[in-house]
Amino acid sequence: MLTKAAKGLTKKFTTNMFLWSLVVALAICGTLGIIISLASWYVTKSELPVRIELCLHSGCIAYAKKIFLGPLSLLNITAQAMVVIATVGGIIVALFSFFHTSRVSAFGNHVSHISVFSAYLSYEISKRDKIATESIDIYGLYSLMFSKSRGGSMDLSDEFIDKLNGVADIISESNLIYLSTGGSVFNLRVHQAKLKKSLDLLGIKCEITRHRMDFLEIEAQIFDLIDSIVVVFCSDKRVSRLPSRRYV
C-alpha cells in the first residue's frame, strides 16, 4: 500500500503528465496544421498561371485571400482545434488541481482536528484521578466519532451515536429498576457488567471493583468525561448529555 506521501507524489505526477500531454497535443496539432497548410499553399501557388509578387494593396490582399482560401481555411481549422484542445485540457487540469487541493486541505483539517481532540481529552483525563490515560483509546474514540474526517467531514457517525445511546439506555434502565423497586431489586453487578461492555464499544475501559463506592466514583468521572466531550465536540442534535444517575 502506498504511503500518503507517495500517493501525493503520484497525484502530482499524474497532473504534470497530463499537462505535458496537453502541451504535446497542442504542438502536434499546430505542427500538422501548419505543414498541411504550407503544402496546400505550395500546391496552389505552383498551379497559378502567373508569378505572384509582393503587393500590400487591399485589392492584392483580397485577391490573395481568394486564391489561397484553402490554406487559410486549414490554418483557421487548426487554430480552432488548438483552442478546443487547450480549453478542454485546461478544464481537466483545473479539476485535477482542485481535487488534489481539496484532498490536501481535508487531510490537513483532519490532522488539526484530531490533534485538538487528543490534547483536549488528555487534559480532561488528567483532571480525573479515577481514570487512567491508558484506559481511554483516544484515537479509537475519535475514529468512531468522526469516521469520515479524513475526507473533510466532521459530522458525528451514526455508529458513535448508537453506542453512546446504548450507554444512556443502561443508565435509564438502572434508574427505572432502582426507583420502581426502592433499590431492593437493583443489582449493581449486573449494571457493572452491562456498562463495562457498552463502554468497551466506545474505547473506554471501565474497571469493575468489588467496592460499590469506588465503582460509582469511577463511573461518575467517566460519565462526566463523556459529557464534556459531547458538549465540546458534538453539535449534532441527536446527541445530548447522559442521564443523571438515580441509583447511587
XYZ file of C-alpha atoms in Angstrom:
248
model
C 0.000 0.000 0.000
C 1.292 3.434 -0.907
C 2.042 5.856 1.890
C 0.238 9.207 1.987
C 3.385 10.957 0.750
C 3.737 8.514 -2.131
C 0.084 8.946 -3.039
C 0.517 12.712 -3.038
C 3.546 12.454 -5.324
C 1.655 10.074 -7.599
C -1.268 12.500 -7.933
C 1.111 15.393 -8.605
C 2.986 13.299 -11.171
C -0.307 12.385 -12.860
C -1.310 16.045 -13.099
C 2.080 17.040 -14.506
C 2.000 14.189 -17.007
C -1.417 15.271 -18.229
C -0.197 18.865 -18.514
C 2.779 17.770 -20.591
C 0.499 15.586 -22.707
C -1.681 18.624 -23.327
C 1.337 20.668 -24.444
C 2.484 17.857 -26.748
C -1.022 17.505 -28.210
C -1.143 21.238 -28.932
C 2.313 21.140 -30.506
C 1.418 18.178 -32.716
C -1.893 19.727 -33.752
C -0.258 23.061 -34.555
C 2.665 21.491 -36.415
C 0.463 19.241 -38.539
C -1.885 22.111 -39.318
C 0.975 24.356 -40.425
C 2.614 21.619 -42.517
C -0.635 20.745 -44.290
C -1.430 24.427 -44.832
C 2.038 25.079 -46.282
C 1.698 22.069 -48.552
C -1.684 23.316 -49.749
C -0.238 26.798 -50.259
C 2.675 25.424 -52.266
C 0.430 23.302 -54.492
C -1.956 26.205 -55.031
C 0.909 28.597 -55.826
C 2.530 26.191 -58.284
C -0.710 25.886 -60.236
C -1.108 29.632 -60.728
C -0.659 30.767 -64.375
C 1.189 33.943 -63.368
C 4.035 34.711 -60.985
C 2.927 36.358 -57.751
C 4.889 39.321 -56.466
C 4.709 41.085 -53.129
C 1.805 43.512 -53.028
C 0.243 45.140 -49.977
C -2.598 46.871 -51.788
C -6.042 45.991 -50.439
C -7.048 44.605 -53.808
C -3.983 42.366 -53.886
C -4.681 41.131 -50.372
C -8.299 40.350 -51.248
C -7.173 38.528 -54.405
C -4.544 36.529 -52.495
C -7.097 35.642 -49.849
C -9.424 34.334 -52.521
C -6.687 32.297 -54.215
C -5.294 30.828 -51.015
C -8.666 30.224 -49.367
C -7.846 26.533 -48.851
C -4.573 27.006 -46.918
C -6.085 29.840 -44.883
C -9.099 27.678 -44.017
C -6.755 24.908 -42.888
C -4.904 27.351 -40.639
C -8.207 28.564 -39.225
C -9.361 24.994 -38.542
C -6.008 24.255 -36.897
C -6.326 27.302 -34.658
C -9.877 26.352 -33.666
C -8.804 22.781 -32.917
C -5.963 24.057 -30.734
C -8.376 26.325 -28.865
C -10.719 23.387 -28.214
C -7.848 21.159 -27.050
C -6.457 23.902 -24.814
C -9.887 24.678 -23.338
C -10.830 21.073 -22.598
C -7.344 20.259 -21.355
C -7.277 23.366 -19.185
C -10.582 22.400 -17.587
C -9.317 18.888 -16.856
C -6.052 20.207 -15.380
C -8.035 22.655 -13.243
C -10.236 19.805 -11.998
C -7.167 17.702 -11.168
C -5.692 20.608 -9.232
C -8.986 21.319 -7.455
C -9.474 17.734 -6.303
C -5.850 17.448 -5.229
C -6.063 20.700 -3.263
C -9.357 19.603 -1.700
C -7.841 16.308 -0.563
C -4.790 18.033 0.891
C -6.989 20.584 2.667
C -9.314 17.874 4.009
C -6.400 15.836 5.348
C -4.911 18.955 6.943
C -8.205 19.647 8.698
C -8.325 16.017 9.823
C -4.847 16.200 11.370
C -5.620 19.520 13.049
C -8.944 18.307 14.427
C -7.582 15.048 15.794
C -4.694 16.932 17.433
C -7.112 19.267 19.200
C -9.291 16.322 20.236
C -6.322 14.371 21.587
C -4.937 17.344 23.518
C -8.336 18.177 24.983
C -9.103 14.615 26.015
C -5.646 14.109 27.545
C -6.121 17.269 29.592
C -9.597 16.253 30.744
C -8.375 12.792 31.740
C -5.548 14.315 33.777
C -8.150 16.210 35.838
C -9.855 12.988 36.912
C -7.914 10.825 39.341
C -10.097 7.751 38.857
C -9.433 7.497 35.114
C -6.115 6.243 33.775
C -4.866 7.583 30.454
C -4.341 4.076 29.130
C -7.965 3.196 29.840
C -9.146 5.531 27.063
C -8.419 4.703 23.432
C -8.285 8.336 22.325
C -7.667 7.723 18.637
C -10.091 4.829 18.547
C -12.782 7.030 20.082
C -12.009 9.817 17.610
C -12.201 7.438 14.651
C -15.523 6.164 15.941
C -16.920 9.665 16.395
C -15.612 11.183 13.175
C -15.279 8.244 10.820
C -15.255 10.480 7.727
C -12.872 13.158 8.978
C -10.153 12.133 6.518
C -12.491 13.231 3.768
C -13.138 16.567 5.446
C -16.448 15.734 7.144
C -16.614 16.401 10.884
C -20.141 15.051 11.275
C -20.701 12.508 14.028
C -21.022 8.946 12.829
C -24.275 7.070 13.324
C -22.300 4.232 14.893
C -20.963 6.501 17.648
C -24.418 7.925 18.324
C -25.877 4.415 18.594
C -23.168 3.284 21.015
C -23.477 6.430 23.111
C -27.228 5.922 23.259
C -26.502 2.380 24.413
C -24.726 3.778 27.487
C -27.610 6.176 28.110
C -30.095 3.299 27.861
C -28.218 1.325 30.520
C -28.309 4.299 32.894
C -32.026 4.841 32.249
C -32.772 1.152 32.733
C -30.881 1.025 36.029
C -32.630 4.201 37.184
C -36.006 2.660 36.405
C -35.236 -0.581 38.242
C -33.869 1.258 41.247
C -36.694 3.774 41.549
C -39.526 1.346 40.839
C -38.378 -1.124 43.496
C -36.857 1.211 46.028
C -33.461 -0.281 45.274
C -34.353 -3.741 46.541
C -34.081 -5.422 43.134
C -31.294 -3.295 41.698
C -28.176 -5.408 41.152
C -25.000 -3.360 40.869
C -23.037 -6.321 39.487
C -25.435 -6.707 36.591
C -25.297 -2.972 35.996
C -21.488 -3.025 36.051
C -21.275 -5.855 33.527
C -23.667 -4.160 31.100
C -21.948 -0.807 31.441
C -18.463 -2.253 31.002
C -19.498 -3.963 27.782
C -21.160 -0.811 26.457
C -18.211 1.447 27.320
C -15.796 -1.004 25.705
C -17.556 -0.324 22.413
C -16.599 3.349 22.798
C -12.977 2.520 23.527
C -13.341 3.258 27.254
C -12.220 0.695 29.801
C -14.261 0.711 32.985
C -12.744 -1.170 35.895
C -15.171 -3.315 37.856
C -14.424 -3.143 41.571
C -15.922 -5.030 44.481
C -16.488 -1.840 46.402
C -19.678 -0.043 45.497
C -18.463 3.482 46.229
C -15.209 3.023 44.308
C -17.089 1.894 41.227
C -19.619 4.700 41.470
C -16.794 7.254 41.683
C -15.088 5.770 38.621
C -18.402 5.666 36.794
C -19.165 9.283 37.716
C -15.850 10.509 36.320
C -16.274 8.504 33.110
C -19.761 9.901 32.580
C -18.504 13.401 33.322
C -15.724 12.934 30.763
C -18.201 11.731 28.146
C -20.454 14.711 28.852
C -17.538 17.109 28.394
C -16.738 15.516 25.018
C -20.371 15.797 23.966
C -20.539 19.474 24.938
C -17.301 20.448 23.172
C -17.243 18.234 20.077
C -20.808 17.120 19.408
C -23.078 19.681 17.779
C -25.428 17.004 16.447
C -28.918 17.470 17.890
C -29.272 13.703 18.211
C -26.645 13.711 20.967
C -27.104 15.041 24.482
C -25.647 14.618 27.946
C -26.040 11.266 29.646
C -28.996 10.864 32.022
C -28.414 11.640 35.683
C -27.853 8.594 37.860
C -30.645 7.877 40.327
C -29.303 4.558 41.580
C -26.394 5.976 43.570
